[in-house]
PDB file of C-alpha atoms in Angstrom:
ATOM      1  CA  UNK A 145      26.336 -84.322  17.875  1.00 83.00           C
ATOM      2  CA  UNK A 146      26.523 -80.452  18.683  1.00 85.00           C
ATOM      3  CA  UNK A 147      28.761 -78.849  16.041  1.00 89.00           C
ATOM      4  CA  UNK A 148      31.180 -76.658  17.276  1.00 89.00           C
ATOM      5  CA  UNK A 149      28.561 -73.267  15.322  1.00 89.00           C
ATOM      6  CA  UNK A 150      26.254 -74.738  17.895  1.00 87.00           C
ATOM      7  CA  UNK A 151      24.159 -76.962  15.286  1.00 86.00           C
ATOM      8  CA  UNK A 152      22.883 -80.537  16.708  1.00 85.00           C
ATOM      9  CA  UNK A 153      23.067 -82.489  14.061  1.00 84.00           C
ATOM     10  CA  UNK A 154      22.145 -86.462  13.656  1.00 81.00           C
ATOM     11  CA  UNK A 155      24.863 -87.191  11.542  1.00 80.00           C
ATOM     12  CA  UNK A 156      27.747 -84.648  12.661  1.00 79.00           C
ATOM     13  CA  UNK A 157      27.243 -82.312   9.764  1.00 81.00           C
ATOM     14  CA  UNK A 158      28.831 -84.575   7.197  1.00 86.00           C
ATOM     15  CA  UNK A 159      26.418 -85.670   4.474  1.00 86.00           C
ATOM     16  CA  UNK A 160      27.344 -88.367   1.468  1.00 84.00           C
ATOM     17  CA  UNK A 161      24.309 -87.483  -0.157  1.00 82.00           C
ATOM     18  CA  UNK A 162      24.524 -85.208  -3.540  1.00 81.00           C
ATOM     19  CA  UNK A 163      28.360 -85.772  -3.417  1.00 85.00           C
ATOM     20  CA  UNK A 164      29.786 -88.212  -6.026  1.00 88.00           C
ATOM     21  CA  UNK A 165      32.203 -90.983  -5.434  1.00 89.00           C
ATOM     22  CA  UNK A 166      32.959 -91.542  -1.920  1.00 90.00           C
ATOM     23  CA  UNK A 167      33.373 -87.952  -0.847  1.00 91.00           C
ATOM     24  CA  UNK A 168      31.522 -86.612   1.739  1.00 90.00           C
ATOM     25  CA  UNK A 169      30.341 -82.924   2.553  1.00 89.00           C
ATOM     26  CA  UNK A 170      31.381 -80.834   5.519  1.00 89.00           C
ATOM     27  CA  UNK A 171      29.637 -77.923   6.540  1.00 91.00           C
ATOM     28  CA  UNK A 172      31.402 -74.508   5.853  1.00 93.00           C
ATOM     29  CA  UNK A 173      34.111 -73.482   8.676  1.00 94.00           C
ATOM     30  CA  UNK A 174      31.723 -70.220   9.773  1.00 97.00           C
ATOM     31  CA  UNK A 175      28.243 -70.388   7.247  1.00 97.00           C
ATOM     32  CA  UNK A 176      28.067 -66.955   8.547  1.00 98.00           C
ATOM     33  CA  UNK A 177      31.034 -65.668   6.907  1.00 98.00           C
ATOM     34  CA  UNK A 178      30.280 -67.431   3.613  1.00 97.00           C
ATOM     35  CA  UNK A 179      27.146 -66.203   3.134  1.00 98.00           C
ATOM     36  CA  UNK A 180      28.914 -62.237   3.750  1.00 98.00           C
ATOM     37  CA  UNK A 181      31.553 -63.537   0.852  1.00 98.00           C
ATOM     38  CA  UNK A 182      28.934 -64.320  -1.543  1.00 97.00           C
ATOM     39  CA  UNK A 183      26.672 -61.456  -0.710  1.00 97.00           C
ATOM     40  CA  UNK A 184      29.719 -58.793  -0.989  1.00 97.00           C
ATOM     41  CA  UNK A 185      30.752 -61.025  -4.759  1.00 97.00           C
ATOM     42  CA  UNK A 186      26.888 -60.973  -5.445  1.00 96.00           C
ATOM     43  CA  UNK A 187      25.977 -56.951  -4.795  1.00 96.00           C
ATOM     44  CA  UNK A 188      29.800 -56.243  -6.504  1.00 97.00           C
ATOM     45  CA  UNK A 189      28.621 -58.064  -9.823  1.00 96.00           C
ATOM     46  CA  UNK A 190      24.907 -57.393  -9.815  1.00 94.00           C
ATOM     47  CA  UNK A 191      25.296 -53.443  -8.176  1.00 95.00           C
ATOM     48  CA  UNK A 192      22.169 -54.270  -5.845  1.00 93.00           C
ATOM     49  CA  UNK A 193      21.934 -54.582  -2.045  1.00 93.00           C
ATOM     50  CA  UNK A 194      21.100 -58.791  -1.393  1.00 95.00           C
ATOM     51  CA  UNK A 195      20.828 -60.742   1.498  1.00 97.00           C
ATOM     52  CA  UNK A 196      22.581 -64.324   1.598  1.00 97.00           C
ATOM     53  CA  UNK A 197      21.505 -67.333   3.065  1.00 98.00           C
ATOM     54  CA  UNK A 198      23.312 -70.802   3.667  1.00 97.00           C
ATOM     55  CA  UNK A 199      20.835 -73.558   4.394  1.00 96.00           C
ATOM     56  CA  UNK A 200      21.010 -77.406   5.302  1.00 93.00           C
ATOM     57  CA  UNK A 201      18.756 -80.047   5.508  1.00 92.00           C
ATOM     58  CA  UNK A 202      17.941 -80.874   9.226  1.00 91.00           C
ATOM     59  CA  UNK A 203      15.420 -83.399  11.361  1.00 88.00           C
ATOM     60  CA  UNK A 204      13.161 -81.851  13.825  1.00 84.00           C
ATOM     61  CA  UNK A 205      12.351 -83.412  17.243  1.00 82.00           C
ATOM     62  CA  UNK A 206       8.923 -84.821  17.364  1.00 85.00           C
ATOM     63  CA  UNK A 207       8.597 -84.657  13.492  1.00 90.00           C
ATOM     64  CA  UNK A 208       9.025 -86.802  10.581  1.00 95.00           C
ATOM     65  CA  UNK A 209      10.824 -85.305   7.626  1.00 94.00           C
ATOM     66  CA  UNK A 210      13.529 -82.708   6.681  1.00 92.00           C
ATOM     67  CA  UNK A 211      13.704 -79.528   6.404  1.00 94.00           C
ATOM     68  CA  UNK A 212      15.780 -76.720   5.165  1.00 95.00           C
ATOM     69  CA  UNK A 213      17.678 -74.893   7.656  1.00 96.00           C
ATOM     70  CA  UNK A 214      19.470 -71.838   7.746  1.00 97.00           C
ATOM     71  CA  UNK A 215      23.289 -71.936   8.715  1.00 97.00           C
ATOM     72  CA  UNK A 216      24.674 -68.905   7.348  1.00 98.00           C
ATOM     73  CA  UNK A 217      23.298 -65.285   6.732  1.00 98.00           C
ATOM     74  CA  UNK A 218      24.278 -62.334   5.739  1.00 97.00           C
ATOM     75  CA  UNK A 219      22.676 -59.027   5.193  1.00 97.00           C
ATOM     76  CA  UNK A 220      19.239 -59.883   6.841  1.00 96.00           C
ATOM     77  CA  UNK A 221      17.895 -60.467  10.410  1.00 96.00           C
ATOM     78  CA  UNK A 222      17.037 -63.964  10.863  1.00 97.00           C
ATOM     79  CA  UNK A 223      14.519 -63.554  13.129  1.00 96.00           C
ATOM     80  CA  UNK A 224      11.327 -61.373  13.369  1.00 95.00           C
ATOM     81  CA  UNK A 225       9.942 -60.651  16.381  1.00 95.00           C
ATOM     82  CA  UNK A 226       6.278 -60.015  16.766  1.00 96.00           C
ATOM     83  CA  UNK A 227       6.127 -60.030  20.349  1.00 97.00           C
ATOM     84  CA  UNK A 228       4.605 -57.088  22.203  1.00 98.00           C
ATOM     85  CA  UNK A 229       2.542 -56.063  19.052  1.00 97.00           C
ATOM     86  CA  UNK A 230      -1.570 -56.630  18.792  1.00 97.00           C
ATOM     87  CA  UNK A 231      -2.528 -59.586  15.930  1.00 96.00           C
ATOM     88  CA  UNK A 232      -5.423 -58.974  13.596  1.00 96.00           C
ATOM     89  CA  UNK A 233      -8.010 -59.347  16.538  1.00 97.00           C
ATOM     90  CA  UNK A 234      -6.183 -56.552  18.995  1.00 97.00           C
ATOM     91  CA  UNK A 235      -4.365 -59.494  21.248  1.00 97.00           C
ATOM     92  CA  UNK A 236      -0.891 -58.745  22.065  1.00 98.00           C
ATOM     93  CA  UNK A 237       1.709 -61.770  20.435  1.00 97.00           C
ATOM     94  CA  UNK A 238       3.519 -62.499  23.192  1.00 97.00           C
ATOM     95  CA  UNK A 239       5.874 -65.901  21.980  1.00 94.00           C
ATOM     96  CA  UNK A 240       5.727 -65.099  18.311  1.00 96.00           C
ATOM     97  CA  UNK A 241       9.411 -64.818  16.883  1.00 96.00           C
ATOM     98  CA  UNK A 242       9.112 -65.993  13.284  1.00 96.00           C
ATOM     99  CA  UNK A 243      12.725 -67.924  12.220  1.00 97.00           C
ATOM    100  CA  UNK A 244      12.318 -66.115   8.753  1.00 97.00           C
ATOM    101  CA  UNK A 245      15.665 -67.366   7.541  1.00 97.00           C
ATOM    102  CA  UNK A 246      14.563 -70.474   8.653  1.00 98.00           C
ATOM    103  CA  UNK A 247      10.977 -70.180   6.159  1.00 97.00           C
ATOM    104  CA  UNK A 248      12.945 -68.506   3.221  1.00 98.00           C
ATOM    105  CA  UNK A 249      15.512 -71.190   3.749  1.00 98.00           C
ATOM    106  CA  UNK A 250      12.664 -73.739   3.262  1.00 97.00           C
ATOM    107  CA  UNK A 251      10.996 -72.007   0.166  1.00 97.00           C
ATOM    108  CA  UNK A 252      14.178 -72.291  -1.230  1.00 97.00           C
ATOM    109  CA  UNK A 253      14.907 -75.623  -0.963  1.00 96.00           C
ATOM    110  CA  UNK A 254      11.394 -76.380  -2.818  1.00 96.00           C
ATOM    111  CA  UNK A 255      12.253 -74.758  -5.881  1.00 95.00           C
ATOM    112  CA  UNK A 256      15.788 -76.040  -5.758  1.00 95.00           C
ATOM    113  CA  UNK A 257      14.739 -79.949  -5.379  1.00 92.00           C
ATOM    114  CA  UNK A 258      16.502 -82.372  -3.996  1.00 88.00           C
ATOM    115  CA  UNK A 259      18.316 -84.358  -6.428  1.00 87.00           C
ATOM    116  CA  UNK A 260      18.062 -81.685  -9.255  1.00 91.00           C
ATOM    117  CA  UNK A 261      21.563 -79.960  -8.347  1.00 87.00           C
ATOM    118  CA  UNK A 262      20.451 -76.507  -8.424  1.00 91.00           C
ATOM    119  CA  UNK A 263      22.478 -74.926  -5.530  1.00 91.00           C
ATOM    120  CA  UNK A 264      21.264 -71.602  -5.658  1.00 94.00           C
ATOM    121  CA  UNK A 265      17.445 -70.010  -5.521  1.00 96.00           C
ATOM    122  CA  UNK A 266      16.598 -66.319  -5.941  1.00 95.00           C
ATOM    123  CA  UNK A 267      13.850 -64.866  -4.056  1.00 95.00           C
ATOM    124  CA  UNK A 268      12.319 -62.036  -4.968  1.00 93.00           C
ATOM    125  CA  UNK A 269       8.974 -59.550  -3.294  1.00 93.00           C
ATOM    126  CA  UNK A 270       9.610 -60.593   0.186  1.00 93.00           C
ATOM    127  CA  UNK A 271      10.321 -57.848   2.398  1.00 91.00           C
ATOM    128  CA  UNK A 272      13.433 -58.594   4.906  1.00 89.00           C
ATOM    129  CA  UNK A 273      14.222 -56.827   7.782  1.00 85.00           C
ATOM    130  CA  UNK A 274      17.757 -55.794   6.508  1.00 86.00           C
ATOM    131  CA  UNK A 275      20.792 -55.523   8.768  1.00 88.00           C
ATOM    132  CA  UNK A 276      23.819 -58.012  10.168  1.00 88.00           C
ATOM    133  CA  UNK A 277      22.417 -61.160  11.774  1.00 93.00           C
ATOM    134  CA  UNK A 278      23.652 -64.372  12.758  1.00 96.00           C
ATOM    135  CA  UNK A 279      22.372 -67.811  12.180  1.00 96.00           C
ATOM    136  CA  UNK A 280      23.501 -68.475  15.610  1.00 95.00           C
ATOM    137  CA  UNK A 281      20.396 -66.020  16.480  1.00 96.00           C
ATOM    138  CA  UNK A 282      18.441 -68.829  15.393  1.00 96.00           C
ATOM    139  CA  UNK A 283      20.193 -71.729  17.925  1.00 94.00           C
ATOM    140  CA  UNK A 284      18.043 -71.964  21.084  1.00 90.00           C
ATOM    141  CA  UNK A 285      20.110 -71.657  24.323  1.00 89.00           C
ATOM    142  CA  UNK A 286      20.698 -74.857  25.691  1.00 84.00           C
ATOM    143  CA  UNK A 287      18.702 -73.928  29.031  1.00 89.00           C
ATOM    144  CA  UNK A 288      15.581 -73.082  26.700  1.00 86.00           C
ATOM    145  CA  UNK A 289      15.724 -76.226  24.876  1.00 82.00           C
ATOM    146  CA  UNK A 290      13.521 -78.746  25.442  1.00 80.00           C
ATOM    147  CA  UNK A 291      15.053 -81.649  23.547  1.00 74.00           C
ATOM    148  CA  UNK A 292      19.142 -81.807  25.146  1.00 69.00           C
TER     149      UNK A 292
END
């Protein structure tokens, strides 16, 4: 099912794991504007610039496993673009946009587990390109995508 933030998701977006009883979870209304709540309550109580990011646990075509996502940011770019610039051996990149939301997203979810409740993980020493993005700057348009 395509959600209506643009998110194809194998079971709609509604999840009964890590809820109790028979509730189930939704995702947030707009992720993006969630994660710009939190980050303005954040920076208000701690008095530092953050970035915020919302993630879920997706499949991936051709690959076994889950994966952290990100569906909501706020206060970084999502995506880094490498393209145009030379790698280590002098060869310009020219398909390399790294989903870096996507990566922190995943490094998150490690240290947060699975089953251990922990809803939140700080990262610290990685070096964000700061600014508003959109985790809809990580959904591939529908004529690039390989798997619809």
């Amino acid at each position: 099912v395509e959600t209506h933030h643009g998110f194809v998701c194998a079971n709609a977006g509604v999840d009964q794991s890590n809820v109790p009883g028979e509730c189930v979870s939704l995702l947030p209304v707009d992720p993006d504007a969630s994660a710009a709540r939190l980050r303005r309550a954040l920076e208000d109580r701690a008095g530092v610039d953050v970035a915020v990011i919302i993630s879920d646990t997706f499949g991936r075509p051709w690959r076994q496993g889950l994966t952290e996502v990100a569906i909501g940011v706020s206060g970084l770019s999502p995506l880094l673009d490498y393209r145009g610039r030379p790698d280590r051996h002098g060869q310009v990149m020219q398909a390399t946009v790294v989903a870096i939301a996507d990566e922190l997203a995943c490094a998150a979810g490690l240290v947060c587990g699975k089953t251990a409740g922990l809803p939140i993980a700080l990262i610290r020493g990685f070096r964000y390109p700061a600014g508003e993005g959109s985790a809809r700057w990580l959904i591939r348009p529908a004529e690039k995508d390989l798997f619809r």
